[in-house]
Every structure is written in C-alpha cells, then in structure tokens.
Short mmCIF file of C-alpha atoms in Angstrom, two decimals:
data_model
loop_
_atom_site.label_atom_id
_atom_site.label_comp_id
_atom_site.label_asym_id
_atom_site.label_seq_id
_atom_site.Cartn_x
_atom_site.Cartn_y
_atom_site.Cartn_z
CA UNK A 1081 23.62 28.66 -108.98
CA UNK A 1082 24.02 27.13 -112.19
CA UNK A 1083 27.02 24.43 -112.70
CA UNK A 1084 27.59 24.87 -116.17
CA UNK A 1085 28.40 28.70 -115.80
CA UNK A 1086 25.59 29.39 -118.86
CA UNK A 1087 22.08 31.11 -118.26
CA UNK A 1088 19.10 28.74 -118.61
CA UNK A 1089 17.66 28.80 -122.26
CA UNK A 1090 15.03 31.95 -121.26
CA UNK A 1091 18.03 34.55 -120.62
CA UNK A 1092 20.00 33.20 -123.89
CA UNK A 1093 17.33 34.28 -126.22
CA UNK A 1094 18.32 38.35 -124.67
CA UNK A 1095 21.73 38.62 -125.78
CA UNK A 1096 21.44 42.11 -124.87
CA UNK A 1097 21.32 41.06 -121.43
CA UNK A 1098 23.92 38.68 -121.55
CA UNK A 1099 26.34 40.52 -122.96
CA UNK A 1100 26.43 42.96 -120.21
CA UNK A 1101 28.85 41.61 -117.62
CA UNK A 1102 27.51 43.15 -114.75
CA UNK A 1103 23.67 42.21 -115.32
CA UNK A 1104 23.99 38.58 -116.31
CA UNK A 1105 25.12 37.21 -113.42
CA UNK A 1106 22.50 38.43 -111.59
CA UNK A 1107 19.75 38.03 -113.59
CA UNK A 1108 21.11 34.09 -113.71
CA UNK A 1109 21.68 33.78 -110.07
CA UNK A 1110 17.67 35.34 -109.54
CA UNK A 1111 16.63 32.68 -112.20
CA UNK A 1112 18.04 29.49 -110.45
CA UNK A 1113 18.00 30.77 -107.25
CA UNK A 1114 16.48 28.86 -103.98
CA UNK A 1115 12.52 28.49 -103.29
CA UNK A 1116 13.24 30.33 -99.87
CA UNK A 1117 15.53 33.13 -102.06
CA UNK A 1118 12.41 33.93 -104.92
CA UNK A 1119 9.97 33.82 -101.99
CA UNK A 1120 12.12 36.49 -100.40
CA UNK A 1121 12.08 38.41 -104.11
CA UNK A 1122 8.61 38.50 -103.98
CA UNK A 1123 7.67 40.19 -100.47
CA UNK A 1124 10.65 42.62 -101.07
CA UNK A 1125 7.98 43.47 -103.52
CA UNK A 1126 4.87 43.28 -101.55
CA UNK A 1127 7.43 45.57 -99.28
CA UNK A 1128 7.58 47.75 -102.24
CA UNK A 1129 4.21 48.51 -103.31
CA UNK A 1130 2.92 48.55 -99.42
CA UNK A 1131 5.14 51.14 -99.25
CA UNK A 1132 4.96 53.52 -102.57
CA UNK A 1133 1.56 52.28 -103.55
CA UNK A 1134 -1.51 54.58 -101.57
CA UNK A 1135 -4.13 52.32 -103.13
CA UNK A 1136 -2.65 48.89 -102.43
CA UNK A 1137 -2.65 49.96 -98.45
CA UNK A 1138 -6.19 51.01 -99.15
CA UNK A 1139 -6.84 48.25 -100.44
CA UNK A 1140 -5.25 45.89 -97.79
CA UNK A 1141 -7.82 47.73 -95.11
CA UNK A 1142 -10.59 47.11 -97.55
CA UNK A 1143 -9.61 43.68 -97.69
CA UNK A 1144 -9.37 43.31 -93.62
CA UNK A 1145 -12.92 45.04 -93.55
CA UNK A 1146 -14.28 42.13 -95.96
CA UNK A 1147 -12.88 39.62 -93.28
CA UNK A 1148 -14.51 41.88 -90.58
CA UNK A 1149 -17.44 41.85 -92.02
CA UNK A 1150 -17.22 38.04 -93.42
CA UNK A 1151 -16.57 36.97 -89.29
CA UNK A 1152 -19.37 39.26 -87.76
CA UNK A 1153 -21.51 37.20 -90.64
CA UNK A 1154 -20.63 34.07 -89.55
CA UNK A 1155 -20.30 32.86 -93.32
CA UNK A 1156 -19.92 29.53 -95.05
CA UNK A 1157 -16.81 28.12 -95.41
CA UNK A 1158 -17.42 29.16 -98.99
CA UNK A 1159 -17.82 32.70 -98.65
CA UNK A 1160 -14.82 32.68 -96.90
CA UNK A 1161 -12.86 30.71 -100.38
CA UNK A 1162 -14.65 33.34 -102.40
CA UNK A 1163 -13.87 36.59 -100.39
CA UNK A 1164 -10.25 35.42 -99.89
CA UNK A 1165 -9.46 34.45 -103.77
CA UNK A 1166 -11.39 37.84 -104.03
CA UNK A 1167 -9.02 39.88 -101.83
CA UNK A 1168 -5.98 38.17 -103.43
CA UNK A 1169 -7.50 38.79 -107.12
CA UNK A 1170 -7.60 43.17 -106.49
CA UNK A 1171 -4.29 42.57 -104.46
CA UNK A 1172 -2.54 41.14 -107.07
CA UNK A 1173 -3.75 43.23 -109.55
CA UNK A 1174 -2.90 46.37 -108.14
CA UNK A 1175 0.40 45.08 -107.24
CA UNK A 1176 0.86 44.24 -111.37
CA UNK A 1177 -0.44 47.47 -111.72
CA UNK A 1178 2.09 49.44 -109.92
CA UNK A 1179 4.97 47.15 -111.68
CA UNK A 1180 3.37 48.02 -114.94
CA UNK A 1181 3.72 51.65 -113.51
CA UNK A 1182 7.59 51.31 -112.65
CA UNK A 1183 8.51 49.94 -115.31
CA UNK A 1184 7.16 52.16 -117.94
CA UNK A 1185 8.00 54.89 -115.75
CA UNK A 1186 11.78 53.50 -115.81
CA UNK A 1187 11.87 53.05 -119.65
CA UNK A 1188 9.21 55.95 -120.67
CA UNK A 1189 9.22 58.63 -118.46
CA UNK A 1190 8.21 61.35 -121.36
CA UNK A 1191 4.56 61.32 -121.56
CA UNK A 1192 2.92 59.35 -124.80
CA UNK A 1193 -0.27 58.32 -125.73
CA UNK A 1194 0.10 54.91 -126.06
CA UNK A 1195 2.18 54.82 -122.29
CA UNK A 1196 -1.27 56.53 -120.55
CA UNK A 1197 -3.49 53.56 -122.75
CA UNK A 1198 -1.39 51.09 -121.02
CA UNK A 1199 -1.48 52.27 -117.30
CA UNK A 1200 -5.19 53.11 -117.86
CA UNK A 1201 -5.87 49.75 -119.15
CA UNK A 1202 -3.69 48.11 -115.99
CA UNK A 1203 -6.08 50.41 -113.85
CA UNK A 1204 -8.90 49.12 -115.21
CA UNK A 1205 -8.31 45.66 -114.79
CA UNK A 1206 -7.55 47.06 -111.10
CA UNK A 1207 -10.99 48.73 -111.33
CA UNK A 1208 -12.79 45.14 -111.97
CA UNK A 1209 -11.57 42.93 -109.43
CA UNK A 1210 -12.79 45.79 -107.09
CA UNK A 1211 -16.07 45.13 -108.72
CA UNK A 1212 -15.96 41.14 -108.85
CA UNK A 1213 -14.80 42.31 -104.67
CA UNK A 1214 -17.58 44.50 -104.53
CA UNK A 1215 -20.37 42.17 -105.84
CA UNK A 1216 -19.73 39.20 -103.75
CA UNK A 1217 -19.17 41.30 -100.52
CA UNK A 1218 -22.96 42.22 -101.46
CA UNK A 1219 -23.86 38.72 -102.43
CA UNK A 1220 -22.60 37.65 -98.95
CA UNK A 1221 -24.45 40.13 -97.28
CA UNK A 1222 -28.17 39.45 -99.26
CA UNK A 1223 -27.19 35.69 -98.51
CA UNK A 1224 -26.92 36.00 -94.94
CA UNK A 1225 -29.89 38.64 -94.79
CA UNK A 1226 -32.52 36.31 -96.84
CA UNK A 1227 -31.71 33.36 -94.65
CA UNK A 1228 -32.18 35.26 -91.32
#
C-alpha cells in the first residue's frame, strides 16, 4: 500500500501508465507490496517458465545431475559454492531469456530483424553460462581425478 495514494517516483516518470485507471493501481500495489507478496511474484514466475519453457526443465535436470555428480565426488565445500552459483547463473538466465521472449512476443509479434538479434543475443548469453556450467563441471571432475 502506499498512504499518500501517489505511485513511488519510478512509476511517475510513465505517465502513460499512470494515466490508465485500471493499470496504475496495480502496478503501485506490486511496487510497495509485502516481502512475502514479491517473493510470491517471483515463483509465480519460476511457475511460469517451468511450465512453458522446455529448456529451463532441461536445464533444472542438468542442474540436479551436477549435484549428482558433485555428491558421488565427494567435493569441497567449494565446488559445491561454485556449481551452485553455477546452476543459479544458466537458471536465471534462461528464465530472463524466456521474459525477454514474452515480452517481445507481447509487443512484436510480426517478425523483424532487429526482434530475432535480440532473442538470439538473450540465447546466447543462455548459451555461456552453460559453458561457464560446463567448464567447471569438468574442472571438478579433473580435480577429483588428479588427486585420486
């Protein structure tokens, strides 16, 4: 809620939005709402993408084989930072890449150069924290198989 019945300072600068009854309310109320209310905004989105997004579920299971494979290891409490800010790194960025995706989709839905640069570019970035994932998993694995 907000007391003085005006949107914080971000919303004013879109009068656009403001001056659409229905919207501004609710983009307000999402703005200054409770911890527990934006933390229940953002897995409706994890919700979202699990369940539209082919890749991202992939990408969950390649996360839970990492943590397999990380356990049967018997890493360093280290490996286990790196492979988890890893896993969270490609998860996030695929989950920025299917926003990315709705929204142009949403506001764009003709096909246009400049639209398939962007989602190619949010795919890429997509494509290297796979690698960054990629090259520690083998890191890990070289680590544990030099020391034995």
């Amino acid at each position: 809620r907000f007391h003085s019945g005006r949107c914080p300072s971000s919303l004013t600068a879109q009068p656009f939005l403001l001056s659409r009854p229905a919207i501004a309310p609710k983009l307000c109320a999402m703005k200054n709402g409770s911890v527990m209310a934006r933390v229940g905004y953002a897995l409706s989105g994890v919700r979202i993408v699990w369940r539209r997004e082919k890749s991202f579920r992939m990408h969950c299971g390649f996360g839970l084989l990492a943590i397999a494979v990380a356990a049967a290891l018997q890493v360093s409490l280290v490996w286990w930072a790196i492979t988890g800010l890893c896993i969270a790194l490609v998860l996030a960025t695929e989950m920025v890449n299917a926003a990315l995706e709705y929204l142009i989709d949403r506001l764009h839905p003709e096909i246009h150069d400049e639209i398939k640069r962007a989602k190619d570019a949010a795919a890429g970035a997509v494509l290297l924290a796979n690698i960054g994932l990629a090259s520690v998993g083998g890191l890990m694995i070289l680590g544990w198989w030099l020391a034995r």
